[in-house]
XYZ file of C-alpha atoms in Angstrom:
503
model
C 33.394 -11.027 18.101
C 33.261 -14.651 17.000
C 30.949 -15.279 14.053
C 29.636 -18.300 15.961
C 28.060 -15.984 18.551
C 26.089 -14.179 15.853
C 24.971 -17.462 14.276
C 23.847 -18.727 17.666
C 21.676 -15.637 18.154
C 20.281 -16.008 14.626
C 19.301 -19.602 15.413
C 17.733 -18.485 18.698
C 15.719 -15.839 16.846
C 14.616 -18.362 14.229
C 13.401 -20.777 16.888
C 10.929 -18.400 18.553
C 7.789 -16.615 17.386
C 7.985 -14.150 20.290
C 8.891 -10.664 19.090
C 10.058 -9.788 22.614
C 12.393 -12.783 22.720
C 13.793 -11.954 19.281
C 14.406 -8.355 20.301
C 16.111 -9.254 23.563
C 18.366 -11.855 21.966
C 19.564 -9.452 19.289
C 19.949 -6.576 21.766
C 22.189 -8.732 23.935
C 24.455 -9.438 20.982
C 24.563 -5.794 19.900
C 25.712 -4.648 23.346
C 28.755 -6.913 23.141
C 29.927 -5.788 19.696
C 32.866 -3.509 19.037
C 31.890 -0.333 17.144
C 33.559 -1.544 13.941
C 31.522 -4.773 14.021
C 28.054 -3.259 14.367
C 27.250 -2.511 10.741
C 28.306 -5.955 9.521
C 26.446 -7.755 12.322
C 23.211 -5.834 11.773
C 23.415 -6.502 8.028
C 23.976 -10.214 8.557
C 21.062 -10.569 10.981
C 18.558 -8.846 8.678
C 19.916 -10.771 5.701
C 21.159 -7.634 3.935
C 24.964 -7.304 3.905
C 26.164 -3.793 3.267
C 27.905 -4.931 0.072
C 24.532 -5.422 -1.642
C 23.999 -8.206 -4.155
C 26.937 -10.608 -4.071
C 26.202 -12.418 -7.334
C 26.749 -15.877 -5.850
C 24.222 -18.590 -6.658
C 23.004 -21.510 -4.567
C 24.786 -24.108 -6.695
C 28.093 -22.329 -6.117
C 27.884 -22.146 -2.328
C 26.376 -25.620 -2.036
C 29.417 -27.056 -3.813
C 31.934 -25.475 -1.425
C 33.227 -28.017 1.099
C 32.980 -26.854 4.687
C 35.597 -27.294 7.344
C 35.227 -28.395 10.911
C 35.532 -25.006 12.552
C 39.217 -25.124 13.469
C 39.360 -23.957 17.074
C 42.785 -22.472 16.407
C 41.455 -20.118 13.740
C 37.743 -19.435 14.389
C 35.842 -17.062 12.143
C 35.268 -13.520 13.338
C 32.400 -11.304 12.168
C 34.844 -9.017 10.380
C 36.480 -12.006 8.649
C 33.149 -12.844 7.057
C 32.497 -9.207 6.192
C 35.894 -8.942 4.486
C 35.247 -12.120 2.495
C 31.880 -10.803 1.296
C 33.558 -7.542 0.287
C 36.042 -9.510 -1.831
C 33.224 -11.523 -3.431
C 31.243 -8.394 -4.278
C 34.303 -6.706 -5.806
C 35.328 -9.679 -7.960
C 34.297 -9.582 -11.620
C 35.704 -10.073 -15.093
C 38.199 -12.655 -16.354
C 39.312 -15.079 -13.670
C 36.506 -14.047 -11.313
C 35.038 -17.554 -11.056
C 38.287 -18.988 -9.729
C 38.858 -16.034 -7.414
C 35.372 -16.337 -5.958
C 35.792 -20.065 -5.481
C 39.073 -19.517 -3.639
C 37.490 -16.841 -1.415
C 34.535 -19.075 -0.572
C 36.760 -22.072 0.082
C 38.947 -20.080 2.460
C 36.072 -18.845 4.606
C 34.104 -22.116 4.568
C 37.221 -24.065 5.586
C 37.139 -22.210 8.914
C 33.377 -22.553 9.398
C 31.480 -24.919 11.655
C 28.439 -26.687 10.224
C 26.112 -24.091 11.784
C 28.215 -21.207 10.476
C 28.346 -22.732 6.993
C 24.572 -23.192 6.894
C 24.049 -19.554 7.899
C 26.612 -18.354 5.349
C 24.962 -20.227 2.502
C 21.585 -18.655 3.187
C 23.133 -15.221 3.681
C 25.120 -15.289 0.434
C 22.214 -16.360 -1.768
C 19.709 -14.017 -0.131
C 17.549 -16.716 1.422
C 18.131 -15.958 5.076
C 14.727 -16.287 6.720
C 15.317 -16.260 10.452
C 12.774 -13.582 11.392
C 15.192 -10.803 12.383
C 13.601 -8.316 10.041
C 13.962 -4.580 10.156
C 11.119 -3.893 12.579
C 12.515 -6.302 15.165
C 16.027 -5.031 14.536
C 14.958 -1.421 15.090
C 13.479 -2.379 18.458
C 16.595 -4.392 19.341
C 18.858 -1.452 18.492
C 16.684 0.782 20.691
C 16.911 -1.657 23.603
C 20.666 -2.113 23.252
C 21.332 1.641 22.998
C 18.681 2.525 25.614
C 16.912 5.009 23.349
C 13.232 5.226 22.282
C 12.317 2.974 19.362
C 10.617 5.921 17.636
C 13.955 7.756 17.526
C 15.640 4.720 15.966
C 12.916 4.282 13.331
C 13.050 7.937 12.361
C 16.841 7.760 11.968
C 16.433 4.611 9.853
C 13.966 6.387 7.590
C 16.216 9.390 7.117
C 19.483 7.523 6.693
C 17.958 4.778 4.573
C 20.416 2.392 6.187
C 19.630 0.181 9.169
C 23.298 -0.803 9.471
C 24.478 2.791 9.832
C 21.587 3.513 12.190
C 22.699 0.689 14.464
C 26.265 1.955 14.600
C 25.193 5.547 15.330
C 22.786 4.402 18.055
C 25.370 2.267 19.817
C 28.177 4.822 19.568
C 26.341 8.175 19.675
C 23.106 7.373 21.506
C 20.005 9.483 21.137
C 21.934 12.643 20.286
C 23.676 10.882 17.422
C 20.412 9.522 16.064
C 18.622 12.864 16.310
C 21.468 14.498 14.385
C 20.555 12.378 11.346
C 18.421 14.591 9.130
C 17.018 14.542 5.634
C 19.881 14.951 3.202
C 19.464 15.710 -0.468
C 20.296 12.700 -2.644
C 20.225 10.376 0.362
C 16.920 8.528 -0.199
C 14.759 7.843 2.840
C 12.780 4.721 3.551
C 9.233 5.111 2.232
C 6.169 5.313 4.415
C 4.103 2.134 4.094
C 0.407 1.332 4.220
C -1.616 -1.310 5.991
C -4.613 -3.006 4.407
C -8.338 -2.388 4.822
C -11.010 -4.643 3.357
C -13.231 -1.748 2.282
C -13.146 2.037 2.163
C -15.660 2.173 5.033
C -13.164 0.368 7.256
C -10.445 2.888 6.427
C -12.454 6.065 7.035
C -12.815 7.629 10.473
C -16.317 8.824 11.432
C -16.628 12.590 11.149
C -13.033 13.169 10.019
C -12.036 13.931 6.456
C -9.421 11.717 4.780
C -7.506 11.905 1.544
C -8.795 9.164 -0.776
C -6.329 8.706 -3.630
C -5.789 6.512 -6.646
C -3.734 3.397 -5.903
C -1.712 2.630 -8.996
C -0.292 -0.712 -10.088
C 3.065 0.846 -10.911
C 6.526 1.328 -9.443
C 7.246 3.448 -6.348
C 9.774 6.245 -6.852
C 11.413 8.939 -4.764
C 12.686 12.016 -6.602
C 15.362 14.409 -5.307
C 16.071 17.649 -7.140
C 18.553 20.417 -6.364
C 18.845 22.982 -9.127
C 19.197 21.040 -12.373
C 20.519 17.912 -10.642
C 17.817 15.232 -10.351
C 18.101 11.713 -9.029
C 15.384 9.074 -8.927
C 15.308 6.126 -6.501
C 13.226 2.968 -6.140
C 11.354 1.911 -3.006
C 14.452 -0.157 -2.153
C 16.546 3.039 -2.376
C 18.385 2.016 -5.544
C 19.123 4.802 -8.007
C 17.393 4.479 -11.412
C 17.764 8.042 -12.743
C 19.109 6.991 -16.153
C 16.128 4.708 -16.725
C 13.520 7.444 -16.248
C 14.418 10.451 -18.415
C 10.765 11.538 -18.579
C 10.639 11.778 -14.771
C 13.872 13.806 -14.722
C 12.429 16.157 -17.346
C 9.247 16.740 -15.350
C 11.132 17.183 -12.060
C 13.301 19.897 -13.631
C 10.190 21.725 -14.842
C 8.662 22.079 -11.365
C 8.608 25.523 -9.675
C 11.118 24.730 -6.909
C 14.877 24.725 -6.661
C 15.125 21.969 -4.049
C 12.533 19.274 -3.553
C 12.021 15.660 -2.433
C 8.924 13.904 -3.781
C 7.303 10.534 -3.157
C 5.296 8.992 -5.939
C 4.741 6.259 -8.466
C 5.414 5.800 -12.170
C 3.001 4.068 -14.478
C 2.878 3.197 -18.144
C -0.215 4.567 -19.873
C -1.938 3.647 -23.115
C -4.007 6.739 -23.675
C -5.751 7.280 -20.356
C -5.682 3.589 -19.392
C -2.908 2.035 -17.290
C -0.649 -0.522 -18.889
C -0.295 -3.948 -17.260
C 2.082 -4.050 -14.323
C 4.636 -6.200 -16.138
C 4.764 -3.705 -19.004
C 5.587 -0.880 -16.609
C 8.200 -2.988 -14.834
C 9.748 -4.119 -18.111
C 10.259 -0.497 -19.132
C 11.293 0.498 -15.591
C 13.964 -2.182 -15.511
C 15.723 -1.250 -18.761
C 19.092 0.445 -18.552
C 18.443 1.950 -21.997
C 14.854 3.265 -22.074
C 15.173 4.157 -25.764
C 14.857 0.439 -26.559
C 11.241 0.452 -25.386
C 8.483 2.684 -26.680
C 6.428 2.834 -23.479
C 6.582 6.213 -21.767
C 6.219 6.238 -18.003
C 4.307 9.014 -16.279
C 4.971 10.042 -12.672
C 2.169 10.631 -10.172
C 3.380 12.347 -6.987
C 1.414 11.813 -3.776
C 3.677 13.333 -1.098
C 6.408 15.934 -0.626
C 9.090 15.648 2.047
C 11.130 18.785 1.423
C 10.733 22.082 -0.439
C 13.423 24.763 -0.794
C 15.232 24.256 2.494
C 12.238 23.194 4.613
C 11.722 19.594 5.781
C 8.045 18.627 5.799
C 8.143 15.121 7.259
C 6.725 16.199 10.617
C 4.011 18.393 9.094
C 0.464 16.997 8.876
C -0.503 15.440 5.570
C -3.053 18.204 4.965
C -0.221 20.763 4.876
C 2.021 18.517 2.799
C -0.720 18.077 0.216
C -1.057 21.846 -0.077
C 2.682 22.129 -0.723
C 2.526 19.184 -3.128
C -0.194 20.777 -5.252
C 1.675 24.092 -5.358
C 4.788 22.396 -6.699
C 3.589 19.466 -8.826
C 0.288 20.709 -10.268
C -1.068 18.249 -12.856
C 1.506 15.664 -11.780
C -0.104 15.194 -8.352
C -1.941 11.951 -7.686
C -5.722 12.371 -8.230
C -7.543 12.409 -4.906
C -10.708 13.333 -3.061
C -10.628 14.849 0.428
C -13.859 13.836 2.119
C -15.515 12.524 5.270
C -18.575 11.332 3.338
C -18.669 7.565 2.908
C -20.909 7.690 -0.154
C -18.597 10.145 -1.897
C -15.591 8.000 -1.014
C -17.315 4.877 -2.359
C -18.150 6.693 -5.602
C -14.500 7.733 -5.933
C -13.447 4.100 -5.479
C -15.851 2.987 -8.219
C -14.544 5.660 -10.587
C -10.942 4.702 -9.811
C -11.588 1.035 -10.556
C -13.470 1.960 -13.736
C -10.414 3.924 -14.858
C -8.419 0.693 -14.646
C -6.518 1.266 -11.390
C -6.191 -1.356 -8.683
C -7.823 0.471 -5.753
C -7.408 3.476 -3.472
C -5.294 4.735 -0.606
C -7.065 6.315 2.366
C -4.834 8.641 4.394
C -5.215 10.434 7.707
C -4.870 14.174 7.050
C -3.263 14.697 10.475
C -0.521 12.114 9.938
C 3.171 12.905 9.641
C 5.445 11.051 7.218
C 6.777 8.170 9.300
C 9.119 5.233 8.736
C 8.712 1.672 7.490
C 6.232 0.085 9.910
C 2.750 -0.385 8.528
C 0.540 1.809 10.678
C -3.074 2.806 10.122
C -2.402 6.376 8.988
C -2.281 5.082 5.410
C -4.651 2.278 4.403
C -4.774 0.564 1.022
C -8.103 -0.695 -0.242
C -8.275 -2.872 -3.337
C -10.461 -5.700 -4.580
C -9.285 -9.142 -3.568
C -9.730 -12.009 -6.009
C -9.931 -15.562 -4.683
C -9.385 -18.778 -6.614
C -9.606 -22.421 -5.697
C -6.338 -24.008 -6.846
C -4.689 -27.378 -6.414
C -1.440 -28.055 -4.535
C 1.058 -29.754 -6.874
C 4.117 -29.734 -4.584
C 5.587 -28.022 -1.548
C 9.057 -27.007 -0.382
C 10.524 -27.651 3.051
C 10.663 -24.456 5.091
C 13.664 -22.532 6.399
C 14.354 -20.946 9.782
C 11.449 -21.253 12.185
C 9.497 -23.127 9.486
C 12.127 -25.846 9.349
C 10.422 -29.241 9.551
C 7.235 -27.991 7.894
C 6.249 -28.094 4.238
C 5.804 -24.401 3.543
C 6.122 -22.938 0.026
C 3.239 -24.302 -2.051
C 3.335 -24.940 -5.806
C -0.132 -24.047 -7.105
C -1.963 -25.299 -10.177
C -5.117 -24.323 -12.067
C -7.271 -26.889 -13.871
C -6.926 -27.452 -17.604
C -10.539 -28.346 -18.524
C -9.662 -30.037 -21.820
C -7.977 -32.992 -20.151
C -8.384 -32.505 -16.391
C -4.668 -31.869 -15.798
C -3.264 -29.006 -13.742
C -1.123 -26.110 -14.937
C 1.279 -24.496 -12.480
C 0.601 -20.771 -11.983
C 2.758 -19.784 -9.021
C 3.971 -20.381 -5.483
C 3.167 -18.983 -2.058
C 4.116 -19.406 1.587
C 1.994 -16.439 2.730
C -0.997 -16.666 5.066
C 0.057 -19.869 6.820
C -0.306 -20.046 10.594
C 1.652 -22.563 12.657
C -1.519 -24.604 13.067
C -2.144 -24.632 9.326
C 1.506 -25.484 8.592
C 1.279 -28.491 10.893
C -1.933 -29.728 9.270
C -0.663 -28.964 5.771
C 2.591 -30.870 6.261
C 0.788 -34.016 7.412
C -1.818 -33.761 4.648
C 0.785 -33.295 1.920
C 3.066 -36.086 3.140
C 0.086 -38.440 2.950
C -0.162 -37.487 -0.726
C 3.570 -37.650 -1.533
C 4.413 -39.151 -4.926
C 8.074 -38.187 -5.175
C 10.863 -35.838 -4.080
C 13.297 -33.574 -5.850
C 15.895 -32.121 -3.492
C 13.873 -29.920 -1.067
C 10.601 -30.248 -3.031
C 7.937 -32.835 -2.184
C 5.632 -33.605 -5.115
C 2.096 -34.618 -4.156
C -1.015 -36.200 -5.602
C -3.028 -33.246 -7.015
C -6.240 -33.635 -5.063
C -5.934 -31.036 -2.280
C -7.754 -27.777 -3.046
C -6.670 -24.521 -1.423
C -8.441 -21.159 -1.612
C -5.894 -18.480 -2.505
C -6.344 -14.703 -2.509
C -4.454 -12.773 -5.173
C -4.175 -9.152 -6.228
C -4.168 -10.145 -9.879
C -2.112 -12.001 -12.460
C 0.607 -11.080 -14.890
C 1.741 -12.533 -18.182
C 4.526 -15.039 -17.670
C 6.708 -17.252 -19.821
C 7.807 -19.169 -16.751
C 4.622 -21.203 -16.486
C 2.951 -23.117 -19.351
C -0.391 -21.384 -18.788
C 1.158 -18.022 -19.624
C 0.106 -16.374 -16.350
C 1.576 -16.011 -12.875
C -0.175 -15.076 -9.636
C 0.520 -11.712 -8.006
C 0.788 -11.516 -4.193
C -0.807 -14.906 -3.586
C -1.695 -15.877 -0.006
C -3.555 -18.832 1.480
C -7.050 -18.166 2.804
C -8.101 -21.715 3.714
C -8.113 -25.305 2.521
C -11.260 -26.540 0.761
C -11.577 -30.102 1.989
C -15.186 -29.878 0.856
C -14.139 -29.440 -2.754
C -12.781 -31.927 -5.287
C -9.863 -31.059 -7.524
C -12.197 -31.423 -10.488
C -14.017 -28.354 -9.163
C -10.911 -26.160 -8.956
C -10.763 -22.968 -11.006
C -9.586 -23.259 -14.587
C -6.540 -21.778 -16.231
C -8.887 -19.829 -18.531
C -10.382 -18.008 -15.536
C -6.921 -16.735 -14.616
C -5.962 -15.956 -18.211
C -9.123 -13.847 -18.518
C -7.752 -11.460 -15.897
C -5.030 -10.386 -18.365
C -7.565 -8.742 -20.662
């Protein structure tokens, strides 16, 4: 299939907010693909080529001259896939020239629309809305199978590209043949958000209320003495977590798959998130003294038996039998007062909140349902907009990604503490773009700098130490709540108030 057809569908998807329209457009494309094109096409549309990280930066692709889309030699989907494979495989001496030649060859055959899509794809900034949830539904529509069957296969295979190919070539039978395989990590079950523990509990029904740690999600597979550890993105990190491997080998099971989290501890208190992630990200853990401890909260397989379809109550029983003291602390209760007391104790212990889980729930794939609910305090700050970036995809034409500043009380200036494009509705984007353009004081490429007098209320989960910003802190999971037109910039929150959250 011509690459132009895929780009056209991507543009169509980017131009609509309708999930149904997105699904139908992608499904139509999928039906027309040859079997050997499916995996590449699905990867391109979700912005995740099967080759993984390409190692090509924006400056590199921006400098490549594009052609005019020679009608005598149009790009095919597999041409692009082959070029990306060559880019991913190129390293060492002479790699810069080889990559440049590869990019030049493919861009010379690209139309302007194809080149624009390629640039965003290669640098990982493809934001056209065809995310995995929509893609799963589109695969189901194209293959004429239930979406639940597709999502389960995605969870078990850990690969949406492979799932698409199996669905379109093997149908429902092919998808149902995909099972849990040792050392093939599965996509983790995700949680939705509840404002308070009362909102997450169901009247009269007991739930599992568990610590919610500010650590790193892991999935552990063990068969005999062989142990492998994976991240939530399904990347293997076994060599970085020798303490987890040691504990997994000590458990009373020969074959097991566990879901959990690792956390750095200082005594009984949790270390800051960035400390855990710094240790978690090191290829040589011996260079860092922090020891990470695993807390397991679910079990997917024990000694030849898959447990994904079993109710959580049964899985927790199996989890306790296998993991013992390494199980996540929890309280099973239907009593709201007891649950609230557990939340208070969890926060007092230094953790970020709780998870509330339906005891009847099975372990299901990626979409954020209400079987698991996360409850954690939300901090809000009034910050000042310093600049904004023009949006991509369906946000094209709007100023979207905000640069946020806190007030420096000593001189009334503003210190940048982070960015966010979260929480913005179309209505708010429209208003925001007009309001910021009225305050424009300069431009730098795709960034519009503005007069710092517009206050925005931002919700955050916390802050972390940062050398990137002069205030030494960076916002975590920032999202816009509302604009405070009633508030002057001189009344914005100070940098000290954010720095205090580090202690």
